[in-house]
Amino acid sequence: MICLYCLKNYNMEVTWTTIFKPGRKGLCSECCSNLEPIREETCEKCGREYDEQWFDNKHICTDCVAWENHPNYKEVKIKNTSIYKYNNFAKEFVAKWKYRGDYELIYAFSDEIKKTYKSKYKKVDYIITIPLSTERSYERGFNQSEAIAKIMDQKKTLKVLKKNETNKQSKKKKLERIHSENPFIMTGVKSTIDKKVLIVDDIYTTGTTMYQISKILYEAGASEISTFALFRG
Amino acid sequence: MTEHEILALLNGIRLLADEIPFDIQEINKLGLIKKELGLNNYNCLRCGNNDKNKFGKHFCLRCNNICYYCKNCIMMGKLSSCSELYSGPSTNTLEPTNKNYLNYDGEFTDEQKTASTKVIETIKQKSQLLIWAVCGAGKTEIIFPGLNFALQKGLNICLATPRTDVVHELTPRLKKAFPEIEITSLFGGSENKYKNSPITISTTHQLLRFYKKFDVLILDEIDAFPYNYDKSLQYAVNNARKDDSTFIMLSATPPNSINYNQQINKVIIPKRYHGNPLPLPKLEWIGDWEKSLLTKNNVPKKLQDFIEHSIREGRKPIVFVPNIPIGSVLQDKISESKFVYSSHENRKRIVEEFKEGKLKCLITTTILERGVTIPFVDVAVLGADDEIFNETALVQIAGRVGRKKEDTSGRVIFFHNGKTNEILKSIKHIKKINRLGGFE
């Protein structure tokens, strides 16, 4: 088999890792070993792994405490799940996937994404994907959030949002992002009234995107909102 | 944007529309620019990838269709079914002249003279030549008169090599030999934009963007990793050459595929420039040294003797090891030694320290098997029976010894736990070369 990431040939060995952590096929053991799964103990809101430097109390990280005090997002309650830490390898991986455009890299996580979806989000009515600006769509050739939603359940995927043309989030500083205006708007009918929705993205960094979209969906009458991001930065 | 700027950007270079900072509609109007689809079924036009497993597909938001893309060269910018490659004709930078560009007063041996005449003939005939020159034959100098001839004809010249180290080593030597000629060096991480110059020195990787650019392409170390093993680099070299061009290959250990190719002329230089034979390796059996080294930290007695003996005689011992764990243990056990390997940050500096005598002993993986010339070295291979040490590697390693006029001999010892075929082949190889060189 050829490793999805490094393209080297490798043999699928049956080891304790492959038995207890299935769904890693697609990456060779060396690439796999560079991934850091998030362990059990996490922030109750954003899913960040417990680490003293980010936590004043055991339950909620300092970022989420700050969000609770944000004047625009008081009513928004976040419940995020992430699978991996956004470490250096993840950064390179995402860069190759999203910016270089190697779409199929996401298949390395198919099984893990499906597993999480089945165990946590079976009851959602809709999976909400995050739109890209026209320019970004052309540049990348695909939408990373839709790529993940497709692995979960394409039939439940709903594209009801539109993004105004703005600058890239990743080019902005943290404070700029948190206080930037909401670039998303609802399009079409209010199909999310009284629905359980799951917002899907690739990375949760400051949480800005998740808060902005959650707010719109909240105002559009969604009854339950949860979020999924493959990596937690 | 002028026509001139576009032709300069695409001068013997092939780029994706995404890489061209001009209006593509305007470029399409220019007759001289060639436009091609980047993929043809499972064939990547840019890197030559035709392995089905190294293509991906997805619904593409550019063309609104299922689109394939090449994974092999994606780091150069994604090439999909809907991508087009643009290229322009290669123009020459020098006017033909009778002027002498070469500044070199070294003397050639008879063998070097014959070979360098062959080089000029090959350039005249636009044919292919293999120069099989033993380690330490003075390969680079042999091509100087040929380069001078090509420059006089106003031809585009490229010196390519699989190894970045060699680009760094060749550049100053060529600048010195051709002081008036502009030389551009390309290697991974070289930031400066490509400048159209009479001589380009490049890693084989960097050739992937060239398209029918060069009249004369000289490829050093054809048998070195990763060129010998990466088909896309061979593809890149072929694409970088004009249809009607000269291709000269240099090697001390040419692969059979080239050596026995009837289309390629061959010249062998079996003698070193100082006229002495290649040192013949000595074989020493040392039993199961690996276990005893890794579990008990025991350095094989015979290896220790070799190092001490060498140092006592005022010489410089280098120990080649098959892998990093072994090298690390040795470094800890042998006093005043340091270990270098490919990803070592200070690798260059450590080799310099060793050259200057600040270090008593150098331990290395196969990264130093080529391209290093250090006077007064003795060489040991620890675990010469490891599969990483094939015939080529062992011949190259033995070739590190006795390269300088002031030190033509030196010891080469292969420490092993059982003779492999590759060990025997390497000995046979060296004996054969020495026989050809008139030594018996």
Coordinates of C-alpha atoms in Angstrom, one line a residue, chain B residues 124-432:
Chain B
K124 CA 29.5 18.6 -31.8
Q125 CA 27.5 15.5 -32.7
K126 CA 24.7 16.2 -30.2
S127 CA 24.9 12.6 -29.0
Q128 CA 25.2 10.8 -25.7
L129 CA 28.3 9.9 -23.7
L130 CA 29.0 8.1 -20.5
I131 CA 32.2 9.0 -18.7
W132 CA 33.1 6.2 -16.4
A133 CA 35.8 7.6 -14.3
V134 CA 37.1 6.1 -11.1
C135 CA 36.8 7.9 -7.8
G136 CA 39.5 10.6 -7.9
A137 CA 40.0 10.7 -11.6
G138 CA 39.4 14.4 -11.9
K139 CA 35.9 14.2 -13.6
T140 CA 34.9 17.8 -13.3
E141 CA 38.1 19.1 -14.9
I142 CA 37.6 16.8 -17.8
I143 CA 34.4 18.6 -18.9
F144 CA 36.0 22.1 -18.8
P145 CA 37.3 22.2 -22.4
G146 CA 33.9 20.9 -23.6
L147 CA 32.0 23.6 -21.6
N148 CA 34.3 26.2 -23.2
F149 CA 33.5 24.9 -26.6
A150 CA 29.8 24.9 -25.9
L151 CA 29.9 28.5 -24.6
Q152 CA 31.8 29.5 -27.8
K153 CA 28.9 28.1 -29.8
G154 CA 26.5 30.1 -27.6
L155 CA 24.8 26.9 -26.2
N156 CA 22.6 26.6 -23.1
I157 CA 24.4 24.4 -20.6
C158 CA 23.1 22.6 -17.5
L159 CA 25.1 20.7 -15.0
A160 CA 22.8 18.5 -13.0
T161 CA 23.3 16.2 -10.0
P162 CA 20.9 14.4 -7.7
R163 CA 22.7 15.8 -4.7
T164 CA 22.5 19.4 -3.3
D165 CA 26.0 19.0 -1.7
V166 CA 27.4 18.5 -5.2
V167 CA 25.7 21.7 -6.5
H168 CA 27.4 23.6 -3.7
E169 CA 30.7 22.1 -4.4
L170 CA 30.6 22.6 -8.2
T171 CA 29.4 26.2 -8.2
P172 CA 32.6 27.9 -6.9
R173 CA 34.8 25.6 -9.1
L174 CA 32.9 26.5 -12.2
K175 CA 32.8 30.2 -11.4
K176 CA 36.6 30.1 -11.0
A177 CA 37.0 28.2 -14.3
F178 CA 34.7 30.5 -16.2
P179 CA 35.0 33.9 -14.5
E180 CA 33.2 35.9 -17.1
I181 CA 30.2 33.6 -17.4
E182 CA 27.0 34.1 -15.4
I183 CA 26.2 30.9 -13.5
T184 CA 22.8 30.2 -11.8
S185 CA 22.6 27.5 -9.1
L186 CA 19.3 25.8 -8.3
F187 CA 18.6 23.6 -5.3
G188 CA 15.8 23.0 -2.9
G189 CA 15.4 26.1 -0.8
S190 CA 17.4 28.4 -3.2
E191 CA 15.2 31.4 -3.0
N192 CA 16.4 33.5 -5.9
K193 CA 14.2 33.4 -9.1
Y194 CA 15.6 31.6 -12.0
K195 CA 17.7 33.7 -14.3
N196 CA 18.4 32.8 -17.8
S197 CA 22.2 32.3 -17.8
P198 CA 24.6 30.4 -20.0
I199 CA 25.4 27.8 -17.3
T200 CA 22.8 26.5 -14.9
I201 CA 23.9 24.2 -12.0
S202 CA 20.9 22.4 -10.6
T203 CA 19.7 19.4 -8.6
T204 CA 17.7 17.0 -10.7
H205 CA 14.6 17.9 -8.6
Q206 CA 14.8 21.5 -9.8
L207 CA 14.7 20.5 -13.4
L208 CA 11.0 19.6 -13.3
R209 CA 10.0 23.0 -14.4
F210 CA 12.3 23.2 -17.4
Y211 CA 11.1 22.2 -20.8
K212 CA 13.4 21.8 -23.8
K213 CA 15.7 24.3 -22.4
F214 CA 19.3 23.0 -22.6
D215 CA 21.5 22.2 -25.6
V216 CA 24.1 20.4 -23.4
L217 CA 23.1 18.6 -20.2
I218 CA 25.8 17.0 -18.1
L219 CA 24.5 14.8 -15.3
D220 CA 27.0 14.0 -12.5
E221 CA 26.6 10.9 -10.3
I222 CA 23.9 9.3 -12.4
D223 CA 23.8 6.3 -10.0
A224 CA 23.3 8.4 -6.9
F225 CA 20.1 8.5 -4.8
P226 CA 17.4 9.6 -5.5
Y227 CA 18.0 9.9 -9.3
N228 CA 18.6 6.2 -9.7
Y229 CA 15.4 5.4 -8.0
D230 CA 13.0 8.2 -8.8
K231 CA 11.6 7.9 -12.2
S232 CA 10.2 11.4 -12.2
L233 CA 13.8 12.8 -11.9
Q234 CA 14.8 10.9 -15.0
Y235 CA 11.8 12.3 -16.7
A236 CA 12.7 15.8 -15.6
V237 CA 16.2 15.4 -17.0
N238 CA 14.9 14.2 -20.4
N239 CA 12.3 17.1 -20.5
A240 CA 14.9 19.7 -19.7
R241 CA 16.9 18.8 -22.7
K242 CA 16.1 20.1 -26.2
D243 CA 15.1 17.5 -28.7
D244 CA 18.4 17.9 -30.5
S245 CA 20.9 18.0 -27.6
T246 CA 24.0 16.6 -26.0
F247 CA 23.7 14.4 -22.9
I248 CA 26.8 13.5 -20.9
M249 CA 26.7 11.3 -17.9
L250 CA 29.4 11.0 -15.3
S251 CA 29.8 8.2 -12.8
A252 CA 32.4 6.2 -10.9
T253 CA 29.9 3.3 -10.6
P254 CA 27.5 3.4 -13.5
P255 CA 24.4 1.3 -13.4
N256 CA 24.2 -1.6 -16.0
S257 CA 21.3 0.0 -17.7
I258 CA 23.5 2.9 -18.8
N259 CA 26.7 1.0 -19.1
Y260 CA 25.3 -1.5 -21.5
N261 CA 23.1 0.9 -23.5
Q262 CA 24.3 0.7 -27.1
Q263 CA 23.0 4.2 -27.9
I264 CA 25.4 5.7 -25.4
N265 CA 29.1 6.1 -26.2
K266 CA 31.5 5.3 -23.4
V267 CA 34.8 6.4 -22.2
I268 CA 36.5 4.8 -19.2
I269 CA 39.1 6.5 -17.1
P270 CA 40.5 3.7 -14.9
K271 CA 43.4 5.6 -13.4
R272 CA 43.3 8.3 -10.8
Y273 CA 44.8 11.6 -11.9
H274 CA 47.9 11.0 -9.8
G275 CA 48.5 7.7 -11.5
N276 CA 48.1 5.4 -8.6
P277 CA 45.7 2.4 -8.3
L278 CA 42.5 2.3 -6.1
P279 CA 43.2 0.9 -2.7
L280 CA 41.9 -2.6 -2.3
P281 CA 39.7 -3.1 0.7
K282 CA 40.7 -5.7 3.3
L283 CA 38.0 -7.9 4.7
E284 CA 37.8 -8.6 8.5
W285 CA 35.3 -10.9 10.1
I286 CA 34.2 -9.7 13.5
G287 CA 31.4 -12.0 14.5
D288 CA 28.1 -10.7 16.0
W289 CA 29.4 -7.3 16.8
E290 CA 26.0 -5.6 16.6
K291 CA 24.5 -7.3 19.5
S292 CA 27.5 -6.8 21.7
L293 CA 27.7 -3.1 20.7
L294 CA 24.0 -2.3 21.2
T295 CA 23.4 -4.3 24.4
K296 CA 26.8 -4.1 26.1
N297 CA 28.3 -1.0 24.4
N298 CA 31.3 -3.1 23.3
V299 CA 33.2 -1.5 20.4
P300 CA 34.7 -4.4 18.3
K301 CA 38.3 -4.8 19.3
K302 CA 39.5 -4.9 15.7
L303 CA 37.7 -1.6 14.9
Q304 CA 39.2 0.0 18.0
D305 CA 42.7 -1.2 16.8
F306 CA 42.1 0.2 13.4
I307 CA 41.1 3.7 14.8
E308 CA 44.0 3.8 17.2
H309 CA 46.5 2.7 14.6
S310 CA 45.3 5.3 12.2
I311 CA 45.5 8.1 14.7
R312 CA 48.9 7.0 15.9
E313 CA 50.2 7.3 12.3
G314 CA 48.8 10.8 12.1
R315 CA 46.0 9.8 9.8
K316 CA 42.3 10.4 9.9
P317 CA 40.0 7.5 10.4
I318 CA 36.4 7.6 9.1
V319 CA 34.0 4.8 10.2
F320 CA 30.9 4.2 8.0
V321 CA 27.9 2.7 9.8
P322 CA 24.7 1.1 8.5
N323 CA 22.3 3.2 10.6
I324 CA 21.8 6.0 13.1
P325 CA 21.5 4.0 16.4
I326 CA 24.8 2.3 15.8
G327 CA 26.5 5.6 14.9
S328 CA 25.1 7.2 18.1
V329 CA 26.5 4.4 20.3
L330 CA 29.9 4.6 18.6
Q331 CA 30.1 8.3 19.1
D332 CA 29.6 7.9 22.8
K333 CA 32.2 5.1 23.0
I334 CA 35.0 6.5 20.8
S335 CA 36.8 9.5 22.3
E336 CA 37.1 12.7 20.2
S337 CA 34.7 11.4 17.6
K338 CA 31.6 12.8 16.1
F339 CA 28.8 11.2 14.2
V340 CA 27.1 12.8 11.1
Y341 CA 23.9 11.7 9.3
S342 CA 21.6 13.3 6.7
S343 CA 19.3 15.2 9.0
H344 CA 22.1 16.3 11.3
E345 CA 22.0 20.1 11.7
N346 CA 25.7 20.7 11.9
R347 CA 26.8 18.1 9.4
K348 CA 28.8 20.5 7.2
R349 CA 30.6 22.0 10.2
I350 CA 31.5 18.7 11.7
V351 CA 33.0 17.5 8.4
E352 CA 35.0 20.7 8.3
E353 CA 36.3 20.2 11.8
F354 CA 37.4 16.7 10.9
K355 CA 39.2 18.0 7.8
E356 CA 41.0 20.6 9.9
G357 CA 42.1 18.0 12.4
K358 CA 40.0 19.3 15.3
L359 CA 38.3 15.9 15.5
K360 CA 40.2 12.6 15.8
C361 CA 37.6 10.3 14.3
L362 CA 34.5 10.8 12.1
I363 CA 31.6 8.4 12.1
T364 CA 29.1 8.6 9.3
T365 CA 26.2 6.9 7.5
T366 CA 26.4 6.5 3.8
I367 CA 25.8 10.2 3.2
L368 CA 29.5 10.7 3.0
E369 CA 30.0 7.9 0.5
R370 CA 30.4 10.5 -2.3
G371 CA 31.7 13.9 -3.0
V372 CA 34.1 14.2 -0.1
T373 CA 37.8 14.6 -0.5
I374 CA 39.9 14.6 2.7
P375 CA 43.6 13.9 2.6
F376 CA 45.1 11.3 4.8
V377 CA 42.0 9.3 5.6
D378 CA 41.7 5.7 6.4
V379 CA 38.2 4.2 6.0
A380 CA 36.4 1.4 7.9
V381 CA 33.0 0.1 7.1
L382 CA 31.3 -1.4 10.2
G383 CA 28.8 -4.0 9.2
A384 CA 29.8 -4.1 5.5
D385 CA 27.4 -7.0 5.2
D386 CA 24.4 -4.8 5.9
E387 CA 22.1 -4.5 2.9
I388 CA 22.5 -0.7 2.8
F389 CA 26.1 -1.3 1.6
N390 CA 25.7 -2.5 -1.9
E391 CA 28.4 -2.8 -4.5
T392 CA 28.1 0.8 -5.6
A393 CA 28.2 2.2 -2.0
L394 CA 31.2 0.1 -1.1
V395 CA 33.2 1.1 -4.2
Q396 CA 32.4 4.7 -3.5
I397 CA 33.4 4.4 0.1
A398 CA 36.7 2.8 -0.8
G399 CA 37.1 5.6 -3.3
R400 CA 37.3 8.2 -0.4
V401 CA 40.9 7.0 0.3
G402 CA 44.1 8.2 -1.4
R403 CA 42.6 10.9 -3.6
K404 CA 45.3 13.5 -3.2
K405 CA 48.7 13.7 -4.8
E406 CA 50.3 14.0 -1.3
D407 CA 48.5 10.9 0.0
T408 CA 47.8 8.3 -2.6
S409 CA 47.4 5.3 -0.4
G410 CA 45.5 4.6 2.8
R411 CA 43.7 1.7 4.3
V412 CA 40.2 0.5 3.6
I413 CA 38.7 -2.2 5.9
F414 CA 35.3 -3.9 5.6
F415 CA 34.3 -5.3 9.0
H416 CA 31.6 -7.9 8.6
N417 CA 29.8 -10.9 10.0
G418 CA 29.8 -12.9 6.8
K419 CA 30.8 -11.9 3.2
T420 CA 27.9 -10.8 1.1
N421 CA 27.6 -10.9 -2.7
E422 CA 27.8 -7.2 -2.7
I423 CA 31.1 -7.2 -0.8
L424 CA 32.5 -9.6 -3.2
K425 CA 31.2 -7.7 -6.2
S426 CA 32.8 -4.5 -4.9
I427 CA 36.2 -6.1 -4.6
K428 CA 35.9 -7.6 -8.1
H429 CA 34.8 -4.1 -9.4
I430 CA 37.9 -2.4 -7.9
K431 CA 40.2 -5.2 -9.1
K432 CA 38.8 -4.8 -12.6

